[in-house]
Short mmCIF file of C-alpha atoms in Angstrom, two decimals:
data_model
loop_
_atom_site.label_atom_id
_atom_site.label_comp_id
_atom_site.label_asym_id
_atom_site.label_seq_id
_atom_site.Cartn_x
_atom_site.Cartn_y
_atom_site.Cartn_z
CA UNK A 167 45.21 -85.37 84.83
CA UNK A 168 45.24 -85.12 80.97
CA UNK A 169 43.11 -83.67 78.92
CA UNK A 170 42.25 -82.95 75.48
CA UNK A 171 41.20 -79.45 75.08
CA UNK A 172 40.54 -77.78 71.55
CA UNK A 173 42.61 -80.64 70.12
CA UNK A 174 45.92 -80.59 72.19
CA UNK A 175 46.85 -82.77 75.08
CA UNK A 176 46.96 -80.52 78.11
CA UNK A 177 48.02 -81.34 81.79
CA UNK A 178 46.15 -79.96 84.70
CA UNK A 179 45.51 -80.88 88.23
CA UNK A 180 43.18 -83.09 89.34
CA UNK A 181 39.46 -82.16 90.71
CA UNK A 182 39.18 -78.99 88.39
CA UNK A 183 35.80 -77.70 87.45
CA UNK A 184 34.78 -76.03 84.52
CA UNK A 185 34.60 -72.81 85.92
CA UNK A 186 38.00 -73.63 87.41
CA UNK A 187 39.61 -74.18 84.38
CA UNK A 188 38.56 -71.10 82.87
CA UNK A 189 39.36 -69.09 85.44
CA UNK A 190 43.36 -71.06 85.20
CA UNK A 191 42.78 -69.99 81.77
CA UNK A 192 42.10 -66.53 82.19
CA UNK A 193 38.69 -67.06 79.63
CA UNK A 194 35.57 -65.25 80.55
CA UNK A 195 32.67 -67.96 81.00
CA UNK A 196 30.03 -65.41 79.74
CA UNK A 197 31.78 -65.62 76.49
CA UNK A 198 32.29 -69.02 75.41
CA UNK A 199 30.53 -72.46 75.19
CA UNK A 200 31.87 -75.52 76.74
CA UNK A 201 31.33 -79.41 75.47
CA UNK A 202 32.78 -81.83 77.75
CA UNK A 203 32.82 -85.26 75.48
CA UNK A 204 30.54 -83.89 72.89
CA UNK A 205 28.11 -83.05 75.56
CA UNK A 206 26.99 -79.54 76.30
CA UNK A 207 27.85 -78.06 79.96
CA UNK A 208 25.48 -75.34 80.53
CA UNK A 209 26.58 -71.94 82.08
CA UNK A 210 24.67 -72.81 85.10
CA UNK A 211 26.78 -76.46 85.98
CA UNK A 212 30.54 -74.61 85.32
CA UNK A 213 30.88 -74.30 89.27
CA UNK A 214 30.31 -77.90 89.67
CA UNK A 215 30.93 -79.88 86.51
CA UNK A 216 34.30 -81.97 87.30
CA UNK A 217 36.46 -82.42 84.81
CA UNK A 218 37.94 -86.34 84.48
CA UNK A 219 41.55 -87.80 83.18
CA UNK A 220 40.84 -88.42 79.64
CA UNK A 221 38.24 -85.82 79.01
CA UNK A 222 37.68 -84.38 75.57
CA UNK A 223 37.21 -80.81 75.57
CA UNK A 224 35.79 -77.81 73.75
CA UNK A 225 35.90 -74.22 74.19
CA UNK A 226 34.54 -72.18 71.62
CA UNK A 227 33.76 -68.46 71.07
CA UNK A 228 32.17 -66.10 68.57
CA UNK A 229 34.85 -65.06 65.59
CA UNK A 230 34.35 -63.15 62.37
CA UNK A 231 32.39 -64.81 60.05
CA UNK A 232 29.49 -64.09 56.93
CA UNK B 195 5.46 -45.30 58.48
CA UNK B 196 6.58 -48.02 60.17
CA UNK B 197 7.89 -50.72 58.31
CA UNK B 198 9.82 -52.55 60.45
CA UNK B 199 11.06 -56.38 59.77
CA UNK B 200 9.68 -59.12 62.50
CA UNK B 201 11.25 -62.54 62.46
CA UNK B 202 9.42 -64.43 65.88
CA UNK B 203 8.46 -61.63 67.64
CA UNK B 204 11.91 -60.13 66.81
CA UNK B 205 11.89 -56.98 65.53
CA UNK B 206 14.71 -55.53 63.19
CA UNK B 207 15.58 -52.04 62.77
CA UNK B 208 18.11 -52.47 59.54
CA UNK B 209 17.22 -54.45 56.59
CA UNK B 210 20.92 -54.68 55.71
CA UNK B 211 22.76 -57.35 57.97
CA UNK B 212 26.36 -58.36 58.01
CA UNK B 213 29.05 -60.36 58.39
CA UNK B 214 32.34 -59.98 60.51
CA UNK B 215 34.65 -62.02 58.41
CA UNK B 216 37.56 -60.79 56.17
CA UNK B 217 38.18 -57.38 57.91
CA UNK B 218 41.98 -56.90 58.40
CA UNK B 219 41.13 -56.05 62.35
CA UNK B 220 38.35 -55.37 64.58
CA UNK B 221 38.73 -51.65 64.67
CA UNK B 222 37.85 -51.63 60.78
CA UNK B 223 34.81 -54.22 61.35
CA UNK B 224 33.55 -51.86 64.25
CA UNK B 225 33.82 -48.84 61.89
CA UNK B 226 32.21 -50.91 58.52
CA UNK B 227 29.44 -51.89 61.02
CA UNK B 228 28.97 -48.64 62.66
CA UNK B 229 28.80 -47.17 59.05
CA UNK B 230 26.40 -49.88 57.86
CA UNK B 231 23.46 -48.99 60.11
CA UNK B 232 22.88 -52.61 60.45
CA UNK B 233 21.46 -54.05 63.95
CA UNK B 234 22.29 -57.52 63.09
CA UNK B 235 25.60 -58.53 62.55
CA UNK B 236 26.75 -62.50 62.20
CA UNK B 237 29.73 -64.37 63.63
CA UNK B 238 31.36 -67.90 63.31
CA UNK B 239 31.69 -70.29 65.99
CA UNK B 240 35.47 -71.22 66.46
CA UNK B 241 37.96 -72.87 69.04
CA UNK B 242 38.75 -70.05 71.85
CA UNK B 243 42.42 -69.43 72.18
CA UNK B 244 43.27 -71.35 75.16
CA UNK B 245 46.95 -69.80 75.34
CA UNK B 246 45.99 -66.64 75.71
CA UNK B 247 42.28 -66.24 77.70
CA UNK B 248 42.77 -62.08 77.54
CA UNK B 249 43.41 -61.70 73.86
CA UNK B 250 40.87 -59.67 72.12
CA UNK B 251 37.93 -60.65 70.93
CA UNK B 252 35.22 -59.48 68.09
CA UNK B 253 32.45 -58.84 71.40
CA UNK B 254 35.15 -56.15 72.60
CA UNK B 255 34.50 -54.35 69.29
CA UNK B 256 30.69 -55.71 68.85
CA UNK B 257 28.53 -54.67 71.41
CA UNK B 258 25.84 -57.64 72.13
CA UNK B 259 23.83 -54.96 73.67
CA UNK B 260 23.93 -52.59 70.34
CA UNK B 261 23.70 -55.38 68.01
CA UNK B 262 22.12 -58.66 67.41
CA UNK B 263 24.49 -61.91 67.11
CA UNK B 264 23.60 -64.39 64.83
CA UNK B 265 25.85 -67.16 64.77
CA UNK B 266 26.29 -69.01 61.68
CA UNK B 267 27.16 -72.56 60.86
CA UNK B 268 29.59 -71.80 58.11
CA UNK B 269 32.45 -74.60 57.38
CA UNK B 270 29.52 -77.37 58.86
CA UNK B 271 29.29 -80.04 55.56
CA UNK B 272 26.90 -82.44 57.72
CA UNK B 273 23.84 -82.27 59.19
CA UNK B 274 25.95 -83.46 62.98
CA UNK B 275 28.02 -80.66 62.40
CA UNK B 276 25.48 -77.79 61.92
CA UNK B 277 23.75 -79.40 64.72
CA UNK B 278 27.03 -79.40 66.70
CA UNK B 279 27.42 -75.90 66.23
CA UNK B 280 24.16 -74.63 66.33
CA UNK B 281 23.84 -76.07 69.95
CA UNK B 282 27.09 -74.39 70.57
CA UNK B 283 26.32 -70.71 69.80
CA UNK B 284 22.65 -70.80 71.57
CA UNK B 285 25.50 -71.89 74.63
CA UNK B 286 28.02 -69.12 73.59
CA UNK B 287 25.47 -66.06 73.29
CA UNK B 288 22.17 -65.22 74.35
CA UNK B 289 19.40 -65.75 71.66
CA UNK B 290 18.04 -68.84 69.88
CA UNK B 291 18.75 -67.50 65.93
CA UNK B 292 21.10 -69.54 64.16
CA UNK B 293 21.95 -68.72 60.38
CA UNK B 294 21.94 -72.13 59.78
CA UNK B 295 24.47 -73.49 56.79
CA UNK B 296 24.70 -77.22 56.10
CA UNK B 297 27.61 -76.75 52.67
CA UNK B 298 27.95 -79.13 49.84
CA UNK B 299 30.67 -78.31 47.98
CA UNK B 300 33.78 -76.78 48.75
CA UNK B 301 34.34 -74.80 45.42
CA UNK B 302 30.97 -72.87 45.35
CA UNK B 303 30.33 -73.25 48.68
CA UNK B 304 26.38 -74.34 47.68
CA UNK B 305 24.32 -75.56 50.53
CA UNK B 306 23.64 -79.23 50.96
CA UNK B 307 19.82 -78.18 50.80
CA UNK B 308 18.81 -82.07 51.55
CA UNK B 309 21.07 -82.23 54.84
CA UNK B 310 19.59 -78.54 55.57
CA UNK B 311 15.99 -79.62 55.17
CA UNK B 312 17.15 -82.34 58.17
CA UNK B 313 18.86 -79.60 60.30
CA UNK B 314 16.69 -77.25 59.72
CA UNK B 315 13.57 -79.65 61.25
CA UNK B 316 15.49 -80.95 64.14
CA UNK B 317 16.62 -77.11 65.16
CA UNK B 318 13.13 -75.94 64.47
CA UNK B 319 12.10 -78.42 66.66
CA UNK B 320 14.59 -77.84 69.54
CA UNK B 321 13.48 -73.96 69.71
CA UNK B 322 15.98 -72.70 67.74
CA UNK B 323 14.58 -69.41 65.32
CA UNK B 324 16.03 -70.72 61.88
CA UNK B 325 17.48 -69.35 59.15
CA UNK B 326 18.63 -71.16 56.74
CA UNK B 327 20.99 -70.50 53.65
CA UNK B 328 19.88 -72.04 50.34
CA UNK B 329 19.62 -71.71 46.71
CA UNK B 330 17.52 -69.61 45.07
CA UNK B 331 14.89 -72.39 44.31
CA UNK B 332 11.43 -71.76 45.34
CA UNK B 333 10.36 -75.44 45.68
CA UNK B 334 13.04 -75.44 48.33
CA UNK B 335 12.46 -72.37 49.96
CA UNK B 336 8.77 -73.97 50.63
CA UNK B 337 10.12 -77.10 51.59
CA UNK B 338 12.44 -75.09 54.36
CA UNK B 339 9.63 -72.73 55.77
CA UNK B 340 7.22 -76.50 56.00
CA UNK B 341 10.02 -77.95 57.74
CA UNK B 342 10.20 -74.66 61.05
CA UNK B 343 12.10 -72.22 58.92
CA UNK B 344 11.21 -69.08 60.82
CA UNK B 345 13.01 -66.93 57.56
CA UNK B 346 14.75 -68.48 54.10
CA UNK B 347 17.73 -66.69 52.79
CA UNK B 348 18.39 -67.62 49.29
CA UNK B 349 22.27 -66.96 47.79
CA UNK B 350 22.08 -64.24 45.33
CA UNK B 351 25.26 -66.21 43.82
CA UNK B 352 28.13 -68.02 45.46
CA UNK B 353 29.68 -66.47 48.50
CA UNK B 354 32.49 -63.55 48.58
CA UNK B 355 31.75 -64.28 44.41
CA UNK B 356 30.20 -60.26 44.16
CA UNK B 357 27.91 -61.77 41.27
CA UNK B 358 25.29 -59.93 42.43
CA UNK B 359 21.62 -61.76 41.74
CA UNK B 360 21.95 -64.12 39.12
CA UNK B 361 18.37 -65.43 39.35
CA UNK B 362 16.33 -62.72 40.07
CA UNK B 363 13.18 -64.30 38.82
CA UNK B 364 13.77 -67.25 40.71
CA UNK B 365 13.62 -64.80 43.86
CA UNK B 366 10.48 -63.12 42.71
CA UNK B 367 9.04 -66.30 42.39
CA UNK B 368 10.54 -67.18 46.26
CA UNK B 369 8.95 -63.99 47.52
CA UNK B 370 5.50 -64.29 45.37
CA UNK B 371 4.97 -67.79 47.45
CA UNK B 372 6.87 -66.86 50.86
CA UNK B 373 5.37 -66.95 53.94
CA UNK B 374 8.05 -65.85 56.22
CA UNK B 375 10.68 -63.25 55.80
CA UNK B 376 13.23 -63.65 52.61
CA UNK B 377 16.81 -62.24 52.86
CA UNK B 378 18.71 -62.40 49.93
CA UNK B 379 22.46 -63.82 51.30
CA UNK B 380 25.75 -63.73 49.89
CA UNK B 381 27.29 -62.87 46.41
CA UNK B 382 26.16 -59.71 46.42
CA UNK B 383 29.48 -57.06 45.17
CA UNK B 384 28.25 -53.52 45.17
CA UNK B 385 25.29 -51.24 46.23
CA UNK B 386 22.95 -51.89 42.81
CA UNK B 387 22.81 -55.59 43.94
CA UNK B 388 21.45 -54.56 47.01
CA UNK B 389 19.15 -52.14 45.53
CA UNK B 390 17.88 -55.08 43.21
CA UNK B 391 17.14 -57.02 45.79
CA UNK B 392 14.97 -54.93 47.93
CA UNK B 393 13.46 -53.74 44.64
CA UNK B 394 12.30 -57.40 43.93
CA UNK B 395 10.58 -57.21 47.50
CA UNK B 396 13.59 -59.14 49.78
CA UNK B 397 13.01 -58.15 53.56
CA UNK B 398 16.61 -57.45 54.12
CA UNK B 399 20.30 -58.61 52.87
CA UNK B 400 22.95 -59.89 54.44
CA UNK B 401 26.29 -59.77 53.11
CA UNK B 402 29.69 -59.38 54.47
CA UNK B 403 32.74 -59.80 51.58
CA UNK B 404 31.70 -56.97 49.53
CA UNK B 405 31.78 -54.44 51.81
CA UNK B 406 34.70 -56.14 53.85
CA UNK B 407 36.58 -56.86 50.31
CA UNK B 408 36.11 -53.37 49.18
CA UNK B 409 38.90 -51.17 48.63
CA UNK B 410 37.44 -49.10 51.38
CA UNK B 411 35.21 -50.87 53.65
CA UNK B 412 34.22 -48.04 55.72
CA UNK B 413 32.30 -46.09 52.31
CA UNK B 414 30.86 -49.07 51.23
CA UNK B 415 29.26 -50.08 54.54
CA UNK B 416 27.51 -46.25 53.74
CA UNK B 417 26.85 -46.75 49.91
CA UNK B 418 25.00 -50.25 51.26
CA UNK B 419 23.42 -48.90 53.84
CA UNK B 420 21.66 -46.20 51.29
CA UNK B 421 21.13 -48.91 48.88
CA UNK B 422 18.77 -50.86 51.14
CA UNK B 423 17.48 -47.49 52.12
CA UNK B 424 16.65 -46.58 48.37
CA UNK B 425 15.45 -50.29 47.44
CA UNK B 426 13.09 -50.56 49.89
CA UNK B 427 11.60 -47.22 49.43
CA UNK B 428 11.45 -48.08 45.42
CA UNK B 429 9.61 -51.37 46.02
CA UNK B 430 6.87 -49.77 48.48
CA UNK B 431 6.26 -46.88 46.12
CA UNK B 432 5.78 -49.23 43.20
CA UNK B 433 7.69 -48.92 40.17
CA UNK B 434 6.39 -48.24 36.72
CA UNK B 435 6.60 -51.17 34.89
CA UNK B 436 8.64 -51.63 31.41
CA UNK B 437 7.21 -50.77 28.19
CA UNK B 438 8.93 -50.84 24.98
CA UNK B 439 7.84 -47.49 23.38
CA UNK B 440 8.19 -44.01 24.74
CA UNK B 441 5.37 -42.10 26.45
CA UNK B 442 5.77 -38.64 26.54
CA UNK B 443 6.70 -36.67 29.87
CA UNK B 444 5.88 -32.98 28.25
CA UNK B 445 2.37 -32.32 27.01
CA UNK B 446 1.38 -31.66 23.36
CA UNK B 447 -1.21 -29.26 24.18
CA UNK B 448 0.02 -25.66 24.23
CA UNK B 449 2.91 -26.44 21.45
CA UNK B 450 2.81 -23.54 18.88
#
């Protein structure tokens, strides 16, 4: 399946959870926030939030800043 | 004597906080910070590097357990977006403070105080502990603290400008009517501007370009840290106010 994540098209296998996904990604969930389609996924739903074909989504994390 | 700042039950042990932007790496923020005695130290909510999950990151160098995040909502020009990222960084870390930033203008980078009134009512609302960055207008700042405001941080001038307060009467006037915390944010340049502003009666300052923008960043983390240190202290013992003519410190009596 497709998806976008922080802006670029990226392939992955289907039936992939959040906490799947980061784990792929080598990102520790404590860490970061996740929107799937401009919706928040909470740390508690990464285990069993599926991600779809088509999905839209965001990763962020804390960076330097005033 | 304990004179410790409180935000909601919060309790602060620095009245100087700041920012983690501009430093040329993480091992000089970490020292700046360490130097700075400040407990509360902001961040920016960004895109996490997807291609490389182990690179490092400011919480290797920031200890959330030594230090307080406050994410900020810098780059946000509309209300959706501050609200966007707000929501974000209560996700991303571990306390409901938000330095909340709604800009209006790319070239001064003034807030968008109408769209912040909005943000700052809807966050309020939603349980997040407020603080927003505004002018230095006291109608405003009373507006903000109506609207859930749990602290108001006025600009002391544009950000990274090192203007120091341009308005300082505008701020006494702030601090005269507040009924929350006041911390005087951004465009502050060296350690006198600090010292002003805790002199005026400001519960803390926050600031991050002029000690990351300094030639060294490390000695004026210190020189800041002192400066709150010695403004605070000046404010509490009361200054003697300004008089035109001299008075005499030596007595007459006894002269020959």
């Amino acid at each position: 399946m497709k998806l976008i994540l922080n802006g670029n098209e990226t392939e992955f296998s289907d039936d992939l959870t959040v906490a799947d996904l980061l784990k792929n990604l080598e990102i520790e969930p404590l860490r970061v926030a996740v929107e799937v389609n401009l919706n928040i996924i909470k740390k508690c739903d990464f285990e069993r939030h599926v991600l779809k074909h088509g999905d839209v989504m965001e990763i962020v994390n804390f960076v330097g800043g005033g | 004597m304990d004179d410790k700042l409180v935000i909601r039950g919060i309790e602060f042990k620095s009245r100087l906080w700041v920012g983690t932007g501009k430093y040329k790496d993480f091992k000089e923020t970490a020292r700046a910070i360490e130097a700075s005695g400040a407990d509360v130290v902001t961040v920016a909510v960004r895109r996490t590097n997807i291609f490389d999950g182990k690179s490092e990151n400011l919480l290797d160098y920031i200890d959330p357990k030594k230090y307080k995040i406050l994410p900020n909502t810098a780059g946000c020009y509309t209300v959706e977006d501050a609200l966007r990222y707000s929501r974000l960084a209560r996700e991303a870390g571990v306390s409901d403070l938000i330095k909340l930033e709604v800009i209006g203008d790319e070239k001064t980078l003034f807030p968008d105080n109408i769209g912040l009134l909005e943000a700052t009512e809807i966050l309020a609302k939603e349980g997040f502990i407020v603080l927003p960055y505004t002018t230095d207008d006291p109608v405003m700042a009373q507006r903000l603290v109506d609207a859930g405001a749990a602290a108001v941080m006025p600009l002391a001038a544009p950000i990274g400008s090192g203007l120091g307060i341009r308005n300082p009467y505008n701020i006494k006037i702030i601090l005269e009517q507040a009924k929350v915390p006041i911390i005087v944010d951004a465009g502050v340049g060296t350690a006198s501007d600090v010292a002003i502003a805790m002199e005026l009666g400001c519960d803390a300052v926050l600031l991050n370009t002029a000690i990351a923008g300094a030639e060294d960043p490390v000695a004026m983390a210190e020189a800041m840290k002192h400066a709150v240190m010695a403004g605070r202290l000046a404010y509490k013992a009361g200054r003697i106010p300004r008089k035109l003519y001299a008075t005499a410190s030596s007595q007459i009596e006894g002269m020959l």
